[in-house]
PDB file of C-alpha atoms in Angstrom:
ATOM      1  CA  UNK A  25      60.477 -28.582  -9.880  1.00  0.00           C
ATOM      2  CA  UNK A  26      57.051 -29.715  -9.244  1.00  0.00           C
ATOM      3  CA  UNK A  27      55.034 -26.392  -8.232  1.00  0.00           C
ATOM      4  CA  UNK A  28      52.759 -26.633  -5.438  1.00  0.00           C
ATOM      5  CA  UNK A  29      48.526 -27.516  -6.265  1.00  0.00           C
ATOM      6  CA  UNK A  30      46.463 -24.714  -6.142  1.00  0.00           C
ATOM      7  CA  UNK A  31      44.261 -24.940  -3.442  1.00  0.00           C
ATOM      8  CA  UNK A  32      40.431 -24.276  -4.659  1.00  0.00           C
ATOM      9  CA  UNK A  33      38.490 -23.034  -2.594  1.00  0.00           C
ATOM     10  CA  UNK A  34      35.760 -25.012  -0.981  1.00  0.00           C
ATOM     11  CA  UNK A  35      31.789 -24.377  -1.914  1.00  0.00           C
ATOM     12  CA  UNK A  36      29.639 -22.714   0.412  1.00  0.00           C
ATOM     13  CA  UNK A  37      27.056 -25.164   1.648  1.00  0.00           C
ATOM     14  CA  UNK A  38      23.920 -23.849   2.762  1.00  0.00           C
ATOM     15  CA  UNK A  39      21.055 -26.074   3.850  1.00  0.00           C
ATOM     16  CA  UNK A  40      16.961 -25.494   4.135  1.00  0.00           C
ATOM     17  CA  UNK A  41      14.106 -26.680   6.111  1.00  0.00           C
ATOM     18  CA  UNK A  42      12.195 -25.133   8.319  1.00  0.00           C
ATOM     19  CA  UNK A  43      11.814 -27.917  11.285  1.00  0.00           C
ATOM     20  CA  UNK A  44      13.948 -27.066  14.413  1.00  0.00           C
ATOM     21  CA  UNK A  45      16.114 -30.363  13.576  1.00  0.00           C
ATOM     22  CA  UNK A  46      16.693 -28.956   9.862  1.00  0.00           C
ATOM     23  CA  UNK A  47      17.812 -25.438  11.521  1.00  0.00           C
ATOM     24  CA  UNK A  48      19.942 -27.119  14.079  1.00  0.00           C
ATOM     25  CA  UNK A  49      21.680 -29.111  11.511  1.00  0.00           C
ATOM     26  CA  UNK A  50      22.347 -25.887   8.966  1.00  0.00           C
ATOM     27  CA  UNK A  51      23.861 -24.093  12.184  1.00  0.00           C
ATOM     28  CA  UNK A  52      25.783 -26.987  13.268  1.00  0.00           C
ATOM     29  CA  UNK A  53      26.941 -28.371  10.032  1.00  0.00           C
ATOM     30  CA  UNK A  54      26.478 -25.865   6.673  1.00  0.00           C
ATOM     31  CA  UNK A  55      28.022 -22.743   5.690  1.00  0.00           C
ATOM     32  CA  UNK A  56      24.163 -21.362   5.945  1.00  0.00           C
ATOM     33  CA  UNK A  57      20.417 -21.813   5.227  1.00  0.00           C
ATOM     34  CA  UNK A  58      18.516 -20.919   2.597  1.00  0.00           C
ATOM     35  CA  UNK A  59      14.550 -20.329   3.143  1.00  0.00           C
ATOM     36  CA  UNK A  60      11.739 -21.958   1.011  1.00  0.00           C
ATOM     37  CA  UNK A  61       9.929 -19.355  -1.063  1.00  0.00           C
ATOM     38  CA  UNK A  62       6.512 -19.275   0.447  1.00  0.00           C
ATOM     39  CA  UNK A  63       7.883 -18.529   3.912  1.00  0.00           C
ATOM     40  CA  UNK A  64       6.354 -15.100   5.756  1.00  0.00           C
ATOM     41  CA  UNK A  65       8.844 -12.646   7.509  1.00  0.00           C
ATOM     42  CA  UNK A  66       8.150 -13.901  11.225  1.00  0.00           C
ATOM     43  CA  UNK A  67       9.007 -17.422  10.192  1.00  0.00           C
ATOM     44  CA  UNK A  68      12.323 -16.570   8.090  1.00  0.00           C
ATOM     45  CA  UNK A  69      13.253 -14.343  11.128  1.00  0.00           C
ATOM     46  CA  UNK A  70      12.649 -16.918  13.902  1.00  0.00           C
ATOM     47  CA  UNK A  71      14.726 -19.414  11.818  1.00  0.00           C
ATOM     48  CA  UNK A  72      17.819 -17.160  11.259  1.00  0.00           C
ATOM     49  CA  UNK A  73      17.480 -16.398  15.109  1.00  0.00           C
ATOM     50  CA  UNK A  74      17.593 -20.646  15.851  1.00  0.00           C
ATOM     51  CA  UNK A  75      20.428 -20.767  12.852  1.00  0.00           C
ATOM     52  CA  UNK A  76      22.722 -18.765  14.646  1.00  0.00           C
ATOM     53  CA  UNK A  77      21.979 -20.161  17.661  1.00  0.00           C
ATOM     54  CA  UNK A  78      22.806 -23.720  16.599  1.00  0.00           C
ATOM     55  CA  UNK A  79      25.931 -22.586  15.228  1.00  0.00           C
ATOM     56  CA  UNK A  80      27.075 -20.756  18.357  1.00  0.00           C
ATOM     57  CA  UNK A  81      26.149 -23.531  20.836  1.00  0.00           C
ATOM     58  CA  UNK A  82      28.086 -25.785  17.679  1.00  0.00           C
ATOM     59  CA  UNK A  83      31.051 -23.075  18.643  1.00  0.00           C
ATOM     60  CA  UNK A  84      30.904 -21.659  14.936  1.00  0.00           C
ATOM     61  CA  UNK A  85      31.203 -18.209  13.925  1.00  0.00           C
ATOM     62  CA  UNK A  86      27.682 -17.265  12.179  1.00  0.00           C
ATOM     63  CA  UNK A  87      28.525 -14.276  11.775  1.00  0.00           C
ATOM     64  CA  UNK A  88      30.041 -15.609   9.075  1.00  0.00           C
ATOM     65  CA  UNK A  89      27.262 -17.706   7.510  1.00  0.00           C
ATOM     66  CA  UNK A  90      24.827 -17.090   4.630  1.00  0.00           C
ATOM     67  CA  UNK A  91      21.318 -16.565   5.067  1.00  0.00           C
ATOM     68  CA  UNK A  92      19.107 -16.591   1.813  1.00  0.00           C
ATOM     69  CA  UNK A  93      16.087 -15.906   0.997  1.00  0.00           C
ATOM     70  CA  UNK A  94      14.486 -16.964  -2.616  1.00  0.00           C
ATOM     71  CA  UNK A  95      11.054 -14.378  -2.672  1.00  0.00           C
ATOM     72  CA  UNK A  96       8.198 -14.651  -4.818  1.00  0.00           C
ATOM     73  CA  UNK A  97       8.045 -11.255  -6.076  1.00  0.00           C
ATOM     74  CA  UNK A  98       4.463  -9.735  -7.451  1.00  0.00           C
ATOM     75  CA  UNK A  99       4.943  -5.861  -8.325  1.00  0.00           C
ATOM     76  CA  UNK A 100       1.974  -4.085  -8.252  1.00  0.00           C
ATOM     77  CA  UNK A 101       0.767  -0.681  -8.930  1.00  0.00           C
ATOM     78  CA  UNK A 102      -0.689  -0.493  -5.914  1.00  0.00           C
ATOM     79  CA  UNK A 103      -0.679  -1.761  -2.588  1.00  0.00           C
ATOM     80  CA  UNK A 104      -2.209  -5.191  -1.742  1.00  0.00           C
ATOM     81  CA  UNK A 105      -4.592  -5.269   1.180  1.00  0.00           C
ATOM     82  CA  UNK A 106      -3.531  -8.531   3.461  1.00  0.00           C
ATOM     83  CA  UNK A 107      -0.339  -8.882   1.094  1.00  0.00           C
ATOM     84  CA  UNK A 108       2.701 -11.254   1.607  1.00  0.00           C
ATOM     85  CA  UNK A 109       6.138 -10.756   1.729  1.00  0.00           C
ATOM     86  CA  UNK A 110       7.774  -9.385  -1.108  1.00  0.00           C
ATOM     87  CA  UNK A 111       4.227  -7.972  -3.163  1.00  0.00           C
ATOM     88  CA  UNK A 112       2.918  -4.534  -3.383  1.00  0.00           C
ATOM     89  CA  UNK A 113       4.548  -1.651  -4.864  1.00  0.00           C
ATOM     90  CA  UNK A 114       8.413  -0.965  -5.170  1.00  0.00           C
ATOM     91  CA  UNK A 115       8.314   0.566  -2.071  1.00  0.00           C
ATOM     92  CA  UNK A 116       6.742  -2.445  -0.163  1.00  0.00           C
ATOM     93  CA  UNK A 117       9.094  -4.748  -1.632  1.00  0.00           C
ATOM     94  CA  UNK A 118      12.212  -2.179  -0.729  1.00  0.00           C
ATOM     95  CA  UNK A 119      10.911  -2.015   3.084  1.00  0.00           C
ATOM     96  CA  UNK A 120      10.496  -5.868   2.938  1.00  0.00           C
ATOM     97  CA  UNK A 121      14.128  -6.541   1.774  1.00  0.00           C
ATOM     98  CA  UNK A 122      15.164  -3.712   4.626  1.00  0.00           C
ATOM     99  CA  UNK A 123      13.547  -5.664   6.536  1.00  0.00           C
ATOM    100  CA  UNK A 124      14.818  -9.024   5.976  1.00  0.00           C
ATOM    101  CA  UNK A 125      18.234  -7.196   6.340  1.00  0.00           C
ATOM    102  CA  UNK A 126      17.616  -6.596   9.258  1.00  0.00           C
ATOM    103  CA  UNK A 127      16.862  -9.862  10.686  1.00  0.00           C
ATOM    104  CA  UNK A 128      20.241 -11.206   9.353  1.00  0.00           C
ATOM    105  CA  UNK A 129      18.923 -12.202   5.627  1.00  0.00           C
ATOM    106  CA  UNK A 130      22.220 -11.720   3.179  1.00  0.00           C
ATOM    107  CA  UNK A 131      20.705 -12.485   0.074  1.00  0.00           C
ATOM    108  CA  UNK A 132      17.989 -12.813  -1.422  1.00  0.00           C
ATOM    109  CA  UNK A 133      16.809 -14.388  -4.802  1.00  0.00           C
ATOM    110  CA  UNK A 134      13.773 -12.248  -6.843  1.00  0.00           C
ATOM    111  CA  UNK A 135      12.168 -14.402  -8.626  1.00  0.00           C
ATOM    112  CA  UNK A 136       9.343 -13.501 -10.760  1.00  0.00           C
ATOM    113  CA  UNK A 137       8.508 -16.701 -11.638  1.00  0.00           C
ATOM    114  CA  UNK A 138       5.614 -17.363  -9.913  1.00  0.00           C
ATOM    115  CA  UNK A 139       3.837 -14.112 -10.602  1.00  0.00           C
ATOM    116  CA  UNK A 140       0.937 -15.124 -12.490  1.00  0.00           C
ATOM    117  CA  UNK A 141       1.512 -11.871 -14.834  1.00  0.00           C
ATOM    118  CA  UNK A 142       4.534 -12.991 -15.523  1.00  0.00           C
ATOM    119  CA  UNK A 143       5.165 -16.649 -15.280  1.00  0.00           C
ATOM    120  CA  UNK A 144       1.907 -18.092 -16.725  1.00  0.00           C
ATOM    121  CA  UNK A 145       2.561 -19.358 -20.565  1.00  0.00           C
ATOM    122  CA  UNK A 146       0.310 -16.672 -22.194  1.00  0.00           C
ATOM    123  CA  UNK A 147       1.601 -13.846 -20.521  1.00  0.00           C
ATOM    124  CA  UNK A 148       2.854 -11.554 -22.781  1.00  0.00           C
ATOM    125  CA  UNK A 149       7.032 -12.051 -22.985  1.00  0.00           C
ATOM    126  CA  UNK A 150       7.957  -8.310 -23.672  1.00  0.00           C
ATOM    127  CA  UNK A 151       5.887  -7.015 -20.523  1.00  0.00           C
ATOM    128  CA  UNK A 152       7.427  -9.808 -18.707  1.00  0.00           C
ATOM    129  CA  UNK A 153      10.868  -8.942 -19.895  1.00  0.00           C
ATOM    130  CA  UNK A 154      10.045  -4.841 -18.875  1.00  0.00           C
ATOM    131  CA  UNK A 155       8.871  -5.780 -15.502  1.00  0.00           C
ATOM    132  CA  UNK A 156      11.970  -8.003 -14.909  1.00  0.00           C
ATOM    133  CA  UNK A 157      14.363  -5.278 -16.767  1.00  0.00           C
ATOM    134  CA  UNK A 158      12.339  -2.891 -13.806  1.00  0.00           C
ATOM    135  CA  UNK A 159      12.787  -5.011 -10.918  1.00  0.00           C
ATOM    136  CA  UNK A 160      16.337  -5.193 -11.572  1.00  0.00           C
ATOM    137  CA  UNK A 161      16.731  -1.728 -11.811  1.00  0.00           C
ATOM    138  CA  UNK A 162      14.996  -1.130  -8.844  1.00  0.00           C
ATOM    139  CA  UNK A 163      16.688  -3.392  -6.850  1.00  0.00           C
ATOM    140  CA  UNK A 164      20.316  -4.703  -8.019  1.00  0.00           C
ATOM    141  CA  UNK A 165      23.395  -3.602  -6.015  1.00  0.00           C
ATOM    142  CA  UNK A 166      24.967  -0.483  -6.782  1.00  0.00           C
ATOM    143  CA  UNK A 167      28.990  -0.788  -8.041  1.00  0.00           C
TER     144      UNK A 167
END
């Protein structure tokens, strides 16, 4: 008896770009859309708003897509006059993922590469390795 393939499941596609063709094409076409990692709140929001959009007018369900987010993250002691999305203290950063949460964002990648006090070459590796060891604490998902 030859027993039936399993059937793997298929990757989750999600595309990025911020031009209204690129967003069109992730809601008509992907499983999703993933933002570039300079992008500020208003601009991620607007394009998760035109994502969905595309995918309804595509008749797709985007309720079922994925909408991520890869954020620069620069902890700081204390807040950061004029800062950007995802810098400040722990509680800046918290309200900013609430808040990309509530514009539809389901993930979002922390990356502390690009924090000067951490990613330069002559930052110090064990205060690099606390801060991440922090952030994570902070911020992974409980269970």
């Amino acid at each position: 008896i030859d027993p039936k393939p399993v059937q793997q499941p298929r990757p989750r596609v999600v595309l990025g770009g911020s031009a209204p063709r690129a967003l069109e094409r992730a809601g008509r076409l992907a499983d999703g859309w993933v933002a570039g990692s300079v992008m500020d709140f208003a601009t991620i929001a607007g394009a998760v708003t035109a994502v969905r959009a595309a995918a309804e007018a595509a008749g797709r369900d985007a309720t079922t897509f994925d909408f991520v987010v890869r954020g620069v993250v620069r902890v700081r002691e204390a807040a950061l006059p004029d800062r950007r999305l995802l810098e400040g203290t722990y509680d800046d950063i918290a309200a900013d993922l609430a808040r990309l949460a509530d514009a539809g964002v389901t993930e979002t990648f922390l990356d502390l590469n690009f924090d000067e006090e951490v990613g330069r070459p002559d930052a110090d590796a064990g205060a690099a390795r606390e801060r991440a060891d922090a952030l994570l604490e902070r911020f992974a998902p409980a269970g």
